[in-house]
Amino acid sequence: MRINKQFLKENLGGLSLTLMGVMILALSAILYQAHHLYPGFALAEGKGLDGTDIEALERQNQAYERIAKAVTPAIVAIQSTQVIKFQQSPFSMDPLFRQFFGNMFPQFNVPREQRQHALGSGVIVSPDGYILTNNHVVAKASDIQVIFSDKRTFKGKVVGADQQTDLAVVKVEASGLPSAPFGDSNELKVGDIVMAFGNPFGQYFTVTKGIVSALGRSGLNIEGIEDFIQTDAAINPGNSGGALVNIHGQVVGINTAILSGNSGPGGEGGSVGIGFAIPSDMAKHVMESLVKTGKVNRGYLGIHIGELDADLAKQFKAPDTNGALVQDVEAGGPADKAGIKNGDIIRKFNGQEIHDFNQLTLMATTTNPGTQVTLEIWRDGHAETVKVTLGERPGTLSARGGRGSVQEGTLRGISVQALTPSIREQMGVPSNVKGVVITRVDPNSPGGAQGLQQGDVIESINRQAVLTVQDFNRLAEQAKDKVLLRINRQGNAGYIVVSPDEGGSGGDDGDDGGDQQ
């Protein structure tokens, strides 16, 4: 049968119905097959859990949301840029290369610049543009950009920085800014709920929650002055300088460091549930000093203090091991003028109990010089009260650097203590050798570059005898250029010259179990 146009025209309706029928049959077959191969499903329906216990959790969620909403506008992201100069060619500094080729390739001697960028956090502490952050976030930065949660960006300027606490104040030219109120970090208790705000790994304006895991953490060799709040609220790289906040939305700490299984304190590894924050009370004192004077003025007693263990407490007839034992008194210092003596045990500072020597150091350093304080001491089996007017702590003296330690100058990174009979015996130092013994030396410091070691005895600095820790502190503070040291190592004496240009920038001072306070 021939199918022509006339046929199609006359039978179009019938053909259409036939085609539709075939399609319906095919679709039915497909649906039938899919029904058997892929059984149908329906989303579960029904109400979620309810009850008074669930309602309590819902109210708790609403409280966390309220805290986050209130604090986030006061948190900023800080982008810093540092310019690093380096030689264009590694051969240009090679003496052998220069011996053969001289200056035939002067372009190799032209320093190149490389820009390094870093991201940290900060918290607005006043509506007129003052921002508190970590010193390491903005240290050596040539450019600082401050990014707000509403995406506004301002150029930041460092008002002042304090290396010993790793705090800095940045100012932006703006007013009417949202700010976060300060809380009293002394009221924190282990187990309190806290929230950490910041910009971890570039994830802007992140909030994490945890508890206060411990208080008064020190001896971690992270900062010069340590009294950290430990928390399990996740703190990661980029959180530095952000706020640790209590349930009232108050800043109780400044996030500063983490312990990481990959890289240690403050490194680039991820959070393992141990983070550290600088207490707000310490941060407030530092911030106010930096804004007013551009530096931090710290109180100074002029004593060397040490830990009071059970044996020492028994020898000095103390009722318990609370307090700080006075090991040495600086002649003419504030404590000496007030009548404090070697062997005294300082048990209270302005009425507040002293549990260990670190606590006394922190109380003194967070009090302004010139302030008269009341100390309760234990002497000869009974308590006495002494009033001391604090002096100003020397800028080169670390607050946790042992019995003698400096952070600046040619002898930076060296910690020393008195040469006691027991140390003399352990180190094999002859009885006629006088000096102070090195308890720690930063390998990146000028002294470390010259090979100074723990256990070396410093007999003199620039031909001036070092008989006491006070002698070391005084002479080390004056040592800005090349320094001549007489060193005794296990009975063998000799001279070395330490240049300020050797080594790196130095590091932390370590902790040898006492404090120069």
PDB file of N, CA and C in Angstrom, residues 123 125 132-134 166-167 182 228-229 239-244 251-257 276-280 283:
ATOM      1  N   VAL A 123      39.479  42.854  68.347  1.00  0.00           N
ATOM      2  CA  VAL A 123      38.195  43.200  68.944  1.00  0.00           C
ATOM      3  C   VAL A 123      38.160  44.702  69.194  1.00  0.00           C
ATOM      4  N   VAL A 125      37.390  47.818  71.090  1.00  0.00           N
ATOM      5  CA  VAL A 125      37.207  48.026  72.525  1.00  0.00           C
ATOM      6  C   VAL A 125      36.698  49.422  72.859  1.00  0.00           C
ATOM      7  N   LEU A 132      41.956  46.007  69.982  1.00  0.00           N
ATOM      8  CA  LEU A 132      42.940  45.197  70.696  1.00  0.00           C
ATOM      9  C   LEU A 132      43.192  43.916  69.921  1.00  0.00           C
ATOM     10  N   THR A 133      44.478  43.558  69.767  1.00  0.00           N
ATOM     11  CA  THR A 133      44.838  42.345  69.038  1.00  0.00           C
ATOM     12  C   THR A 133      46.144  41.804  69.606  1.00  0.00           C
ATOM     13  N   ASN A 134      46.691  40.781  68.959  1.00  0.00           N
ATOM     14  CA  ASN A 134      48.006  40.246  69.350  1.00  0.00           C
ATOM     15  C   ASN A 134      49.119  41.010  68.661  1.00  0.00           C
ATOM     16  N   ASP A 166      52.426  39.960  74.289  1.00  0.00           N
ATOM     17  CA  ASP A 166      51.969  39.741  72.920  1.00  0.00           C
ATOM     18  C   ASP A 166      50.638  40.446  72.660  1.00  0.00           C
ATOM     19  N   LEU A 167      50.537  41.695  73.122  1.00  0.00           N
ATOM     20  CA  LEU A 167      49.338  42.489  72.883  1.00  0.00           C
ATOM     21  C   LEU A 167      49.701  43.743  72.099  1.00  0.00           C
ATOM     22  N   PHE A 182      34.309  44.894  78.417  1.00  0.00           N
ATOM     23  CA  PHE A 182      35.240  44.028  79.128  1.00  0.00           C
ATOM     24  C   PHE A 182      34.559  43.402  80.340  1.00  0.00           C
ATOM     25  N   PHE A 228      47.761  32.434  81.387  1.00  0.00           N
ATOM     26  CA  PHE A 228      46.765  32.147  80.373  1.00  0.00           C
ATOM     27  C   PHE A 228      45.493  31.513  80.933  1.00  0.00           C
ATOM     28  N   ILE A 229      44.385  31.831  80.256  1.00  0.00           N
ATOM     29  CA  ILE A 229      43.146  31.071  80.389  1.00  0.00           C
ATOM     30  C   ILE A 229      43.229  29.926  79.377  1.00  0.00           C
ATOM     31  N   ASN A 239      42.657  32.942  64.539  1.00  0.00           N
ATOM     32  CA  ASN A 239      41.903  33.374  65.712  1.00  0.00           C
ATOM     33  C   ASN A 239      42.708  34.333  66.590  1.00  0.00           C
ATOM     34  N   SER A 240      44.021  34.404  66.385  1.00  0.00           N
ATOM     35  CA  SER A 240      44.881  35.228  67.236  1.00  0.00           C
ATOM     36  C   SER A 240      44.381  36.668  67.273  1.00  0.00           C
ATOM     37  N   GLY A 241      44.217  37.191  68.484  1.00  0.00           N
ATOM     38  CA  GLY A 241      43.751  38.552  68.655  1.00  0.00           C
ATOM     39  C   GLY A 241      42.255  38.676  68.791  1.00  0.00           C
ATOM     40  N   GLY A 242      41.527  37.584  68.556  1.00  0.00           N
ATOM     41  CA  GLY A 242      40.080  37.605  68.705  1.00  0.00           C
ATOM     42  C   GLY A 242      39.670  37.550  70.166  1.00  0.00           C
ATOM     43  N   ALA A 243      38.370  37.621  70.388  1.00  0.00           N
ATOM     44  CA  ALA A 243      37.857  37.722  71.753  1.00  0.00           C
ATOM     45  C   ALA A 243      37.410  36.373  72.298  1.00  0.00           C
ATOM     46  N   LEU A 244      37.718  36.130  73.572  1.00  0.00           N
ATOM     47  CA  LEU A 244      37.123  35.039  74.333  1.00  0.00           C
ATOM     48  C   LEU A 244      36.065  35.689  75.219  1.00  0.00           C
ATOM     49  N   VAL A 251      34.114  40.512  77.082  1.00  0.00           N
ATOM     50  CA  VAL A 251      35.445  40.001  76.733  1.00  0.00           C
ATOM     51  C   VAL A 251      36.196  39.651  78.006  1.00  0.00           C
ATOM     52  N   VAL A 252      36.517  38.373  78.167  1.00  0.00           N
ATOM     53  CA  VAL A 252      37.282  37.937  79.337  1.00  0.00           C
ATOM     54  C   VAL A 252      38.686  37.484  78.952  1.00  0.00           C
ATOM     55  N   GLY A 253      38.984  37.461  77.645  1.00  0.00           N
ATOM     56  CA  GLY A 253      40.313  37.053  77.212  1.00  0.00           C
ATOM     57  C   GLY A 253      40.551  37.408  75.754  1.00  0.00           C
ATOM     58  N   ILE A 254      41.833  37.454  75.383  1.00  0.00           N
ATOM     59  CA  ILE A 254      42.244  37.668  73.995  1.00  0.00           C
ATOM     60  C   ILE A 254      42.934  36.390  73.518  1.00  0.00           C
ATOM     61  N   ASN A 255      42.339  35.724  72.523  1.00  0.00           N
ATOM     62  CA  ASN A 255      42.897  34.473  72.009  1.00  0.00           C
ATOM     63  C   ASN A 255      44.317  34.709  71.493  1.00  0.00           C
ATOM     64  N   THR A 256      45.238  33.821  71.863  1.00  0.00           N
ATOM     65  CA  THR A 256      46.625  34.102  71.469  1.00  0.00           C
ATOM     66  C   THR A 256      47.422  32.898  70.995  1.00  0.00           C
ATOM     67  N   ALA A 257      47.118  31.682  71.436  1.00  0.00           N
ATOM     68  CA  ALA A 257      47.980  30.555  71.072  1.00  0.00           C
ATOM     69  C   ALA A 257      47.223  29.243  71.223  1.00  0.00           C
ATOM     70  N   PHE A 276      44.768  28.962  74.345  1.00  0.00           N
ATOM     71  CA  PHE A 276      45.116  29.868  75.427  1.00  0.00           C
ATOM     72  C   PHE A 276      44.709  31.291  75.083  1.00  0.00           C
ATOM     73  N   ALA A 277      44.237  31.997  76.091  1.00  0.00           N
ATOM     74  CA  ALA A 277      43.830  33.388  75.934  1.00  0.00           C
ATOM     75  C   ALA A 277      44.445  34.219  77.061  1.00  0.00           C
ATOM     76  N   ILE A 278      44.793  35.462  76.743  1.00  0.00           N
ATOM     77  CA  ILE A 278      45.331  36.396  77.723  1.00  0.00           C
ATOM     78  C   ILE A 278      44.164  36.950  78.530  1.00  0.00           C
ATOM     79  N   PRO A 279      44.207  36.909  79.864  1.00  0.00           N
ATOM     80  CA  PRO A 279      43.086  37.400  80.676  1.00  0.00           C
ATOM     81  C   PRO A 279      42.783  38.865  80.389  1.00  0.00           C
ATOM     82  N   SER A 280      41.502  39.215  80.450  1.00  0.00           N
ATOM     83  CA  SER A 280      41.085  40.578  80.132  1.00  0.00           C
ATOM     84  C   SER A 280      41.652  41.600  81.108  1.00  0.00           C
ATOM     85  N   ALA A 283      45.043  42.332  79.859  1.00  0.00           N
ATOM     86  CA  ALA A 283      44.934  43.032  78.579  1.00  0.00           C
ATOM     87  C   ALA A 283      44.485  44.482  78.782  1.00  0.00           C
TER      88      ALA A 283
END
